[in-house]
């Protein structure tokens, strides 16, 4: 059987983060997926990861004190940023503990999430019509008694609605879990907003459209480097703030980005 365009480039699945990156920064998507050049993340991403550690701890164990959950979250942040010289580390660290408290106060009302057999998070895999490879992802919190899936997002400023990239993520989750209601909990150090995903079908159509665009792009050449070099990075985007990403861009495109690089 002839391999599809994804398989020819060694891609056996897609994810919400993958298609969202393709939309936002196709050059970075190609650099990562077709040339295997991974990039680091800044302290804001580590903040999100760490807050989730604390909230997860407190949701699965309602007997755990908020202080203990906060301590676990801050400890995780310190581990992730131990070697970082980024100037934003202290600011992001200060947001971790209050966000954990805010998140737990809201989400403990849902009860205790269901745990997967070998992981607290549930792996999902779903194949969508018109896309030759499956989508894979992980659910943050699944409350089967309520038929609700909650995905935790951390922010510096509270959103008033679900963003389009997150809506696409939620639509994939809904497709994998039938009639489950998808909610996004946006948590800041001051407040939390929980929003229900409306009209997941329209967002799922967009997911399929993006996946098919990726497939068409991949069909243009069997050479990943040729495809990558046919695109051009947008260095004004925060996606390229990582020094490793800048170095990779210079090596691939022969470009030396102008201006200072965050963390240097």
PDB file of C-alpha atoms in Angstrom, residues 6 9 11 13-15 17-38 210-211 213-215 217-218 227-228 231 239-240 253:
ATOM      1  CA  UNK A   6       2.269  12.073   6.446  1.00  0.00           C
ATOM      2  CA  UNK A   9       7.680  12.175   6.301  1.00  0.00           C
ATOM      3  CA  UNK A  11       4.479  11.419  10.833  1.00  0.00           C
ATOM      4  CA  UNK A  13      -0.287  11.062  14.023  1.00  0.00           C
ATOM      5  CA  UNK A  14      -1.382  14.640  14.590  1.00  0.00           C
ATOM      6  CA  UNK A  15      -2.324  16.554  17.723  1.00  0.00           C
ATOM      7  CA  UNK A  17      -0.767  21.438  19.414  1.00  0.00           C
ATOM      8  CA  UNK A  18       0.667  20.307  16.082  1.00  0.00           C
ATOM      9  CA  UNK A  19      -2.081  21.740  13.895  1.00  0.00           C
ATOM     10  CA  UNK A  20      -2.208  24.921  15.965  1.00  0.00           C
ATOM     11  CA  UNK A  21       1.531  25.418  15.522  1.00  0.00           C
ATOM     12  CA  UNK A  22       1.174  24.877  11.760  1.00  0.00           C
ATOM     13  CA  UNK A  23      -1.421  27.661  11.651  1.00  0.00           C
ATOM     14  CA  UNK A  24       0.538  30.056  13.874  1.00  0.00           C
ATOM     15  CA  UNK A  25       4.124  29.407  12.734  1.00  0.00           C
ATOM     16  CA  UNK A  26       4.410  27.016   9.773  1.00  0.00           C
ATOM     17  CA  UNK A  27       8.176  27.515   9.536  1.00  0.00           C
ATOM     18  CA  UNK A  28       8.645  26.382  13.121  1.00  0.00           C
ATOM     19  CA  UNK A  29       6.257  23.476  12.555  1.00  0.00           C
ATOM     20  CA  UNK A  30       8.352  22.319   9.600  1.00  0.00           C
ATOM     21  CA  UNK A  31      11.616  22.823  11.480  1.00  0.00           C
ATOM     22  CA  UNK A  32      10.371  20.671  14.356  1.00  0.00           C
ATOM     23  CA  UNK A  33       8.385  18.008  12.514  1.00  0.00           C
ATOM     24  CA  UNK A  34      10.348  17.612   9.296  1.00  0.00           C
ATOM     25  CA  UNK A  35      13.882  18.332  10.461  1.00  0.00           C
ATOM     26  CA  UNK A  36      13.652  17.155  14.053  1.00  0.00           C
ATOM     27  CA  UNK A  37      14.911  20.451  15.493  1.00  0.00           C
ATOM     28  CA  UNK A  38      13.266  20.789  18.888  1.00  0.00           C
ATOM     29  CA  UNK A 210      -5.977  22.377   8.688  1.00  0.00           C
ATOM     30  CA  UNK A 211      -4.942  18.713   8.641  1.00  0.00           C
ATOM     31  CA  UNK A 213      -3.672  21.689   4.338  1.00  0.00           C
ATOM     32  CA  UNK A 214      -0.736  20.031   6.093  1.00  0.00           C
ATOM     33  CA  UNK A 215      -1.204  16.963   3.914  1.00  0.00           C
ATOM     34  CA  UNK A 217       1.960  20.850   1.916  1.00  0.00           C
ATOM     35  CA  UNK A 218       3.709  17.556   2.643  1.00  0.00           C
ATOM     36  CA  UNK A 227       9.775  21.948   2.416  1.00  0.00           C
ATOM     37  CA  UNK A 228      11.169  23.656   5.504  1.00  0.00           C
ATOM     38  CA  UNK A 231       8.960  28.735   4.371  1.00  0.00           C
ATOM     39  CA  UNK A 239       7.598  31.363  19.325  1.00  0.00           C
ATOM     40  CA  UNK A 240      11.123  32.288  18.244  1.00  0.00           C
ATOM     41  CA  UNK A 253      17.754  29.538   6.639  1.00  0.00           C
TER      42      UNK A 253
END
